[in-house]
Short mmCIF file of C-alpha atoms in Angstrom, two decimals:
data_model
loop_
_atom_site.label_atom_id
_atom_site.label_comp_id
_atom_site.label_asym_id
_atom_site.label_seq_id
_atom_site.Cartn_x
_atom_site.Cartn_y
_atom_site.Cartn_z
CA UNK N 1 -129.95 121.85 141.23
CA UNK N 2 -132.36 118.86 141.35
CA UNK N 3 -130.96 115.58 143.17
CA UNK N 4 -130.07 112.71 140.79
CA UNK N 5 -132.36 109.78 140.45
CA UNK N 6 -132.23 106.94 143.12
CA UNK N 7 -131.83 104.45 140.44
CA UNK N 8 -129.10 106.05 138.54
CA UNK N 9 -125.35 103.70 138.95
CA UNK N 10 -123.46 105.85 136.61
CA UNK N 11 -123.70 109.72 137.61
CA UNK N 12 -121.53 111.36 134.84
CA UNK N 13 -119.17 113.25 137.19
CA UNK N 14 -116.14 111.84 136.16
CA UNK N 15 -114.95 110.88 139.93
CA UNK N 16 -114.57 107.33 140.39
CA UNK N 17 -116.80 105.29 142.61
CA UNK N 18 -118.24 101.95 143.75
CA UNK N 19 -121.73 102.79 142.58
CA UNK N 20 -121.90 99.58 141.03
CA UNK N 21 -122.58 97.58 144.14
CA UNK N 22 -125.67 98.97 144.26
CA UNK N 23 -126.93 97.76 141.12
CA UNK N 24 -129.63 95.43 141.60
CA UNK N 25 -129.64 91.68 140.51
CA UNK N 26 -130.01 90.93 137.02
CA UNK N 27 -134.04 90.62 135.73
CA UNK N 28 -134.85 86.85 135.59
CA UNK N 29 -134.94 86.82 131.73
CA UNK N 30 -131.18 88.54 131.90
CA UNK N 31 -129.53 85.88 134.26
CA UNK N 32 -126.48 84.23 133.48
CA UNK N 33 -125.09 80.69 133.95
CA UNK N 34 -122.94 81.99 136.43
CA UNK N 35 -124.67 84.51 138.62
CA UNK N 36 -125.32 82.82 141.19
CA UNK N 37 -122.12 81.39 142.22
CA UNK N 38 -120.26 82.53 145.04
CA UNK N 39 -117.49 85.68 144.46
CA UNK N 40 -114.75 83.33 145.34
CA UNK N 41 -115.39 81.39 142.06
CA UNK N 42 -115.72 84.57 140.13
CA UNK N 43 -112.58 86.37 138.08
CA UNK N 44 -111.63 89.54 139.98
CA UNK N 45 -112.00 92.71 137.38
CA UNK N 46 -108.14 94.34 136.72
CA UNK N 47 -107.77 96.69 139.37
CA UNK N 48 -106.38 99.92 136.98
CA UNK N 49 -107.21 100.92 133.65
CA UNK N 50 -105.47 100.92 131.10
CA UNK N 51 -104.23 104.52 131.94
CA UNK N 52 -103.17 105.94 128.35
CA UNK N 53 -106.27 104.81 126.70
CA UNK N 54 -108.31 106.77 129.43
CA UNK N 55 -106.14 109.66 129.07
CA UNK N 56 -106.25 109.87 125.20
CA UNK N 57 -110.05 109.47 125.00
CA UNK N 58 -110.97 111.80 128.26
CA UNK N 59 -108.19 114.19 128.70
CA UNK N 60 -105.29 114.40 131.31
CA UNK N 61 -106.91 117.45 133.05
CA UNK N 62 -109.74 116.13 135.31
CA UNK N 63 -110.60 113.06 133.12
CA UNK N 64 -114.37 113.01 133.45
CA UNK N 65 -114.38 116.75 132.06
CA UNK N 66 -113.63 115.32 128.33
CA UNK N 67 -117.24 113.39 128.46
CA UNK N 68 -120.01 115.71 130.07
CA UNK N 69 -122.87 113.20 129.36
CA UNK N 70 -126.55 115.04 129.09
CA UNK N 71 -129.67 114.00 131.08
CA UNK N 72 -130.54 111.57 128.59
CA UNK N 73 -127.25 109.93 128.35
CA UNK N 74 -127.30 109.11 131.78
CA UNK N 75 -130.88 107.94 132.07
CA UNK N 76 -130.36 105.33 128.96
CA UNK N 77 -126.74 104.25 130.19
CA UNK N 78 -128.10 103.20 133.54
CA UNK N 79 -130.65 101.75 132.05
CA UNK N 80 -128.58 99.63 129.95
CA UNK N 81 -127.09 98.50 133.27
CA UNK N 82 -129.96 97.49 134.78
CA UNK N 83 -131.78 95.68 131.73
CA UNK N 84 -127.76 94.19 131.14
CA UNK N 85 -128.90 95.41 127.40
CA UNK N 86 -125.90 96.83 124.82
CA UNK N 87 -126.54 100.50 123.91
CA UNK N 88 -125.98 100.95 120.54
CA UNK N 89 -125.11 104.78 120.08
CA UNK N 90 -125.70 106.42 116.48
CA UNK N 91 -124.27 109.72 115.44
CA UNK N 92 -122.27 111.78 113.19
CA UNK N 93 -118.24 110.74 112.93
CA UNK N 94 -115.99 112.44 115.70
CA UNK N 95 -118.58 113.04 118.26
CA UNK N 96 -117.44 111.19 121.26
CA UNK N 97 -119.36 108.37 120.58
CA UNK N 98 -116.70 105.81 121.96
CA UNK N 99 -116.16 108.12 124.75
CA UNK N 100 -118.79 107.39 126.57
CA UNK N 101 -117.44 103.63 127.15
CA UNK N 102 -114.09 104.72 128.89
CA UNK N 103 -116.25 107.39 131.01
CA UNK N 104 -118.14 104.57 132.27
CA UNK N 105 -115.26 102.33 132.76
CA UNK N 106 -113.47 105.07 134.45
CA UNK N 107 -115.77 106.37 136.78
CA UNK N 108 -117.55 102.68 137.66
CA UNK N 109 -114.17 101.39 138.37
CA UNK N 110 -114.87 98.67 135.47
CA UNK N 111 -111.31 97.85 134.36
CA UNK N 112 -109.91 98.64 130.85
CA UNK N 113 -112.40 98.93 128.16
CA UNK N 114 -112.05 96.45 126.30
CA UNK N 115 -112.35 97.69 122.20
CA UNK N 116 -113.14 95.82 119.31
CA UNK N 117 -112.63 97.44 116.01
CA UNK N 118 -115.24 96.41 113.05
CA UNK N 119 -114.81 96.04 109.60
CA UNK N 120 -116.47 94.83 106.24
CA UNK N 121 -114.36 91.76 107.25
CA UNK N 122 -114.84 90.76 110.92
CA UNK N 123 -116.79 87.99 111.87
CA UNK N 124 -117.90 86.94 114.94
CA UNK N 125 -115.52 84.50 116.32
CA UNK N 126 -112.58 86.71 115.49
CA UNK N 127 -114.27 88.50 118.36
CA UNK N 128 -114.65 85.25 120.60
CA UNK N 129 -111.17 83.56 120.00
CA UNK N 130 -108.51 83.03 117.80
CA UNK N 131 -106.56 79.86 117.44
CA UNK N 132 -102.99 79.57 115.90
CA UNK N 133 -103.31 75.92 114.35
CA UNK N 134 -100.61 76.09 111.85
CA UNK N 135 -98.34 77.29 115.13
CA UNK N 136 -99.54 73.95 117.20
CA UNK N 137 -98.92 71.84 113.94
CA UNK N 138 -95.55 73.51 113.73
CA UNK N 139 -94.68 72.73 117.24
CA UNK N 140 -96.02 69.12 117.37
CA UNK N 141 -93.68 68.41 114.34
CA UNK N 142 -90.86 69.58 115.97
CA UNK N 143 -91.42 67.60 119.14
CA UNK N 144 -92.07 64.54 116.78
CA UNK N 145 -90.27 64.38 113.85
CA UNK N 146 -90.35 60.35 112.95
CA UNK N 147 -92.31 58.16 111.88
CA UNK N 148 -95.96 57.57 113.13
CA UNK N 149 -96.32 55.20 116.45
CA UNK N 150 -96.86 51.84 115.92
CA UNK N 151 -99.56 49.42 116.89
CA UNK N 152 -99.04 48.81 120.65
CA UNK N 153 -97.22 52.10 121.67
CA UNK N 154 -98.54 53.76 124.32
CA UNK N 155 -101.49 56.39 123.37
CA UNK N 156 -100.58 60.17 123.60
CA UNK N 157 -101.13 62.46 126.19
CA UNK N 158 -104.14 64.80 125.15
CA UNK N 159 -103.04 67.80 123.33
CA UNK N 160 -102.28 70.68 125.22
CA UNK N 161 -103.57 73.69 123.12
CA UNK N 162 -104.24 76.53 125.05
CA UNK N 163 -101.35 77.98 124.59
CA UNK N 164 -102.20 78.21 121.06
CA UNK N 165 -105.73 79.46 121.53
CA UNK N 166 -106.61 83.68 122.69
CA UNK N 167 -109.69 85.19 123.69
CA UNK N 168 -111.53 88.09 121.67
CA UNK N 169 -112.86 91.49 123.38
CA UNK N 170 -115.98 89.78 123.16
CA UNK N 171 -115.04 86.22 124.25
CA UNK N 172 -112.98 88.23 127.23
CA UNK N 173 -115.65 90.37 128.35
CA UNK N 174 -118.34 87.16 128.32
CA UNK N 175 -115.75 85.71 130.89
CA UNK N 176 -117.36 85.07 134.99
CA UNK N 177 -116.07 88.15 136.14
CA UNK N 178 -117.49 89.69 139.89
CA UNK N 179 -117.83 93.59 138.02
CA UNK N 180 -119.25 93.79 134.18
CA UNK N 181 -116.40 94.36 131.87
CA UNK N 182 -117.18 97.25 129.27
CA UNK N 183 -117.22 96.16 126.18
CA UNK N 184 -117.05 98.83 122.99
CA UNK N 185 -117.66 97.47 119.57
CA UNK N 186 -116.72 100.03 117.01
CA UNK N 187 -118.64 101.41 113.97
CA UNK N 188 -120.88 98.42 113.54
CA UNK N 189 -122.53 99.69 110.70
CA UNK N 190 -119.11 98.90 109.01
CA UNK N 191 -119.87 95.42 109.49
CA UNK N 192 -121.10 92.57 107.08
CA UNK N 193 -125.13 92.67 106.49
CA UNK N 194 -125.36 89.33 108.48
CA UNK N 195 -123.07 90.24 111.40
CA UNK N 196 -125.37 91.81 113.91
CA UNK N 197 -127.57 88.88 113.77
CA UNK N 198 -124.90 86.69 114.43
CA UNK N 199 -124.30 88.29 118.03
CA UNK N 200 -127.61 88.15 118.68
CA UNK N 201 -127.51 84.85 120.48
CA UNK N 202 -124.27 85.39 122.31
CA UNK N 203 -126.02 88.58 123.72
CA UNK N 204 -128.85 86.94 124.40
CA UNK N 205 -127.27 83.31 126.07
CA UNK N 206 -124.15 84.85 127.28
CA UNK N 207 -121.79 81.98 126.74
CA UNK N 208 -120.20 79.97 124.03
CA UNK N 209 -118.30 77.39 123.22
CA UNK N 210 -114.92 76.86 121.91
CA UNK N 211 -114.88 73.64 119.46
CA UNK N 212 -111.26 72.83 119.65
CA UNK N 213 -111.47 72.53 123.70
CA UNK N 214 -114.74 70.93 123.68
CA UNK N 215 -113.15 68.23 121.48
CA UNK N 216 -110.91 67.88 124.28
CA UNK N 217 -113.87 66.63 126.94
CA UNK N 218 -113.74 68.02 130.52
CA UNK N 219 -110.16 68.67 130.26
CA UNK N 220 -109.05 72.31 132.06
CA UNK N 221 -107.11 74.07 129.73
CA UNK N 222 -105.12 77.60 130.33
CA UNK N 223 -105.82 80.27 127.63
CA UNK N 224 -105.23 84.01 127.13
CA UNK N 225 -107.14 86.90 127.30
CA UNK N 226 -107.20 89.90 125.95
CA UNK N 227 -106.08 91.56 129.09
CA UNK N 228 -102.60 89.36 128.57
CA UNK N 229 -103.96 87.29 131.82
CA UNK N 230 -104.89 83.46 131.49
CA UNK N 231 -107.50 81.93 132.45
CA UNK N 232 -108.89 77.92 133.08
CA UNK N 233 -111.06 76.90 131.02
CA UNK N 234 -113.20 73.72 131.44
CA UNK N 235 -114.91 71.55 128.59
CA UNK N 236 -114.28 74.55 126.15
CA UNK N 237 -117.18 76.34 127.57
CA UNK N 238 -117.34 80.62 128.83
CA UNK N 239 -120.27 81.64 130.44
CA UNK N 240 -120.45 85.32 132.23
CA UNK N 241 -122.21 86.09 136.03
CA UNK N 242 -122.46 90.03 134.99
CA UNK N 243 -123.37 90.68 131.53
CA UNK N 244 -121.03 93.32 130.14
CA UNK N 245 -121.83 96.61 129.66
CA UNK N 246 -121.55 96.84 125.67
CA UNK N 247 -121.47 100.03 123.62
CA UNK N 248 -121.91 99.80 119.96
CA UNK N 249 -121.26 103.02 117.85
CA UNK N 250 -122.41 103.79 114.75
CA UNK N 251 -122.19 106.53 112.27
CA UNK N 252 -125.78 106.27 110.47
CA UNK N 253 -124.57 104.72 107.56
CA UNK N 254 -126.94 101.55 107.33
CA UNK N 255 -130.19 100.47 108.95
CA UNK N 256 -130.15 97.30 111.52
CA UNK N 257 -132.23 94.26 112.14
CA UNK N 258 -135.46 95.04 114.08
CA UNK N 259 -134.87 91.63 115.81
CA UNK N 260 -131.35 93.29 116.61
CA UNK N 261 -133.03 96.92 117.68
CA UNK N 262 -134.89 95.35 119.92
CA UNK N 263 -132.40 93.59 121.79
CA UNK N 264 -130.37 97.50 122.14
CA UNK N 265 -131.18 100.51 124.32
CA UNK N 266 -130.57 103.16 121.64
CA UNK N 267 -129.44 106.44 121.97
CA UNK N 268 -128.84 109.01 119.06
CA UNK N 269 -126.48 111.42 120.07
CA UNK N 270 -126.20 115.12 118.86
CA UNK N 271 -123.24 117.33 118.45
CA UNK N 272 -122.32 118.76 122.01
CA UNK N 273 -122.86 122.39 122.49
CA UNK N 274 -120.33 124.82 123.46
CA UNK N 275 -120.22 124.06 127.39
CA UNK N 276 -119.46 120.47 126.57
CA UNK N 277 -117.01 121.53 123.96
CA UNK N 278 -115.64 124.08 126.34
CA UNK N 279 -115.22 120.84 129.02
CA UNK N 280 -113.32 118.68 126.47
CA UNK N 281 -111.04 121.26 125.63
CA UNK N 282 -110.06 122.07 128.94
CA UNK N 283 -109.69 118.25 129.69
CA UNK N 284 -107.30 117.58 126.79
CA UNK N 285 -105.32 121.00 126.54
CA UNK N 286 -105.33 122.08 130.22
CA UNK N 287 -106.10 125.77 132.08
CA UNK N 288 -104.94 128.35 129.41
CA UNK N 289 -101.17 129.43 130.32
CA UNK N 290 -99.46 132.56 131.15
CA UNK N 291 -101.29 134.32 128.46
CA UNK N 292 -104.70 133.49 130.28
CA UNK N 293 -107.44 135.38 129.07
CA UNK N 294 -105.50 135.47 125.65
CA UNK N 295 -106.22 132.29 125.13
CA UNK N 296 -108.92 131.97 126.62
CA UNK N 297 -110.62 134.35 123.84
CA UNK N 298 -108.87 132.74 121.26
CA UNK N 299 -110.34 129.47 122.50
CA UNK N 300 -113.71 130.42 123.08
CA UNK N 301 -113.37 132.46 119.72
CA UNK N 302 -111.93 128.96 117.84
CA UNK N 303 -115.18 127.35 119.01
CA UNK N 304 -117.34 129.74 118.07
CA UNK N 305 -116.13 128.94 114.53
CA UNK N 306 -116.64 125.30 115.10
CA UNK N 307 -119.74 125.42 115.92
CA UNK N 308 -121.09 127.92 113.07
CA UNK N 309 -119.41 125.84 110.69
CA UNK N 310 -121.11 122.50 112.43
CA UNK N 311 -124.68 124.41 111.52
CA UNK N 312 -123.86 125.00 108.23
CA UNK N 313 -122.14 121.80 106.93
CA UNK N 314 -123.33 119.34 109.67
CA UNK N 315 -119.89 117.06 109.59
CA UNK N 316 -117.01 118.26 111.29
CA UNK N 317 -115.05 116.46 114.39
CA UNK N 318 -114.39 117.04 117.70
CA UNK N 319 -110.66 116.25 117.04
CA UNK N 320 -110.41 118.80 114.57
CA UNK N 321 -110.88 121.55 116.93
CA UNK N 322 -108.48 119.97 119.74
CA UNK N 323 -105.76 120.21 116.75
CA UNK N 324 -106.75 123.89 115.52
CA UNK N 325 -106.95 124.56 119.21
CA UNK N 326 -103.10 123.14 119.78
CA UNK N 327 -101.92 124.59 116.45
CA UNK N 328 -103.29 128.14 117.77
CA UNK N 329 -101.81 127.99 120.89
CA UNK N 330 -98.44 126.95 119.05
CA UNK N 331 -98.43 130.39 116.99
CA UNK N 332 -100.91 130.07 114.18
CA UNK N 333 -103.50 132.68 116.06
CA UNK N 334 -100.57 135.27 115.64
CA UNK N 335 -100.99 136.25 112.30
CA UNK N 336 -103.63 136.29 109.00
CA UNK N 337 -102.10 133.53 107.54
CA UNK N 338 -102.00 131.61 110.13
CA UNK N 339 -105.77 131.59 111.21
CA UNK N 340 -106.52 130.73 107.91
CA UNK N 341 -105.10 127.70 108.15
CA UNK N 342 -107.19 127.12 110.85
CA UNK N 343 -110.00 128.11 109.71
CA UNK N 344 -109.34 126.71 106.01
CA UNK N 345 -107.98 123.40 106.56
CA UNK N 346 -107.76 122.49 110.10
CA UNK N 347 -112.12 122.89 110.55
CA UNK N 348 -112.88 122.08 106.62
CA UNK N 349 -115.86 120.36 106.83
CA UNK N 350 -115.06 116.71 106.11
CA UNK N 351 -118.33 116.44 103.70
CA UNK N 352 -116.58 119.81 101.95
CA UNK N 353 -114.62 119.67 98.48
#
């Protein structure tokens, strides 16, 4: 077995470890407003990850075993580390595609991953911030409900509206944190045509600014995250020290930018093979039971099926063989008409009539 490559920060093993202190500093044309500064000024990354998230997405039985990344995997995530570039991962639906971002939180000791859903509809502030000002309006009618001040009365304190005001994914993970946050933004290609030019110069600055603080002047104001912490802000602006390391999946249903491609590492990943399905299947399901070798057959006879039917039709799920998997072990392997349910409905193609 050949050693892995010096450079490599992320190993795909699955076993936690601090191999991110030995990434090297950022390239000059990748350095952030606040890289520099001292670790004392920097946000400390949540110790534990969010553990139900990791155990839904890379199974409760040896966690890294859900995600075995390939050679190639592990060559472009590191080098989406070093270049602090977001790999944009394109694929077929229910491949493990978002995987990969919790196997790289969880074994670089990252913190929670922190995910942000797209739609036709998201824009990109609603991954920045959101600000509740009907709920300030509310409140500051409550607290003054007569008439307006008169000429001479003494001028009001400054609003106080961070309590009013939470940060995105995005806007979290572009916080001055001492470890990158992971950062997985979800089936892009559902977005609007205009959206991923629209983070192109957040990814490329790595900071924004909030308008309703800025209004505010140099004023330090306390705001959520989306880790449910706070944090200070000052004059409304974020900037980051580590760029985060951001996965974007996509199914293949549009074409991007080129001034957006260029800006990604990109990696096109393939439906995993029977080892790797093997892996997951352990990870989620656990060691076969008292009826070892039983299952194991049925298992490795399940994925057979799984696979021949991925050749034919080309679109079928990883999580539709964990549930005919789980549905065999629970009695449907026992008899004819059970196993055609299986095979039938529980792995019908999802391209199939």
């Amino acid at each position: 077995m050949t050693s892995k490559p010096h450079w490599w920060v992320y190993e795909g093993t699955g076993t936690p470890h601090d191999g991110i202190e030995r990434l090297p500093a950022a390239p000059p044309w990748r350095a952030f407003r606040h890289g520099g500064a001292q670790p004392a000024r920097l946000l400390d990354t949540p110790d534990a990850p969010d553990d139900d998230a990791v155990q839904r997405h890379l199974g409760r039985a040896g966690q890294g075993a859900a995600y075995q990344a390939g050679e190639r995997e592990k060559h472009l995530v590191n080098l989406a580390l070093h270049l602090r570039r977001p790999l944009l991962l394109t694929g077929k639906p229910g491949t493990g595609k978002s995987t990969l971002a919790y196997a790289v939180a969880h074994e670089l000791n990252l913190g929670p991953v922190l995910r942000w859903p797209i739609t036709s509809r998201t824009t990109l502030k609603d991954g920045l911030y959101e600000y509740d000002a009907v709920g300030r309006l509310y409140d500051a009618g409550l607290r003054n409900p007569g008439p307006l001040a008169r000429r001479g009365d003494e001028a009001p304190e400054p609003p106080d509206i961070g309590k009013y005001l939470w940060l995105g994914p995005l806007g979290t993970a572009l916080l001055p944190w001492k470890r990158p946050r992971v950062l997985l933004i979800d089936e892009i290609d559902k977005s609007d045509m205009d959206f991923p030019n629209d983070l192109l110069n957040v990814f490329e600055e790595g900071e924004y600014v909030i308008p309703e603080l800025a209004r505010l002047g140099k004023r330090e104001q306390t705001v959520r995250t989306a880790d449910r912490t706070e944090v200070t802000v000052k004059g409304g602006e974020l900037a980051c020290a580590q760029f985060p390391f951001v996965v974007l999946t996509s199914n293949e249903e549009r074409e991007f930018p080129m001034a957006f491609l260029r800006r990604c590492i990109r990696l096109e990943t393939a439906a995993p093979d029977r080892e790797r399905l093997t892996g997951m299947v352990a990870a989620h399901l656990g060691a076969p039971g008292a009826n070892g070798s039983g299952t194991a057959r049925m298992r490795a006879e399940l994925i057979g099926q799984f696979l021949a039917k991925q050749r034919e039709s080309g679109v079928l799920a990883n999580d539709q063989l964990l549930n005919a998997l789980l549905m065999a072990e629970r009695g449907l392997w026992d008899d004819d008409t059970g196993r055609a349910l299986l095979g039938e409905d529980l792995l019908r193609p999802l391209d199939g009539d």
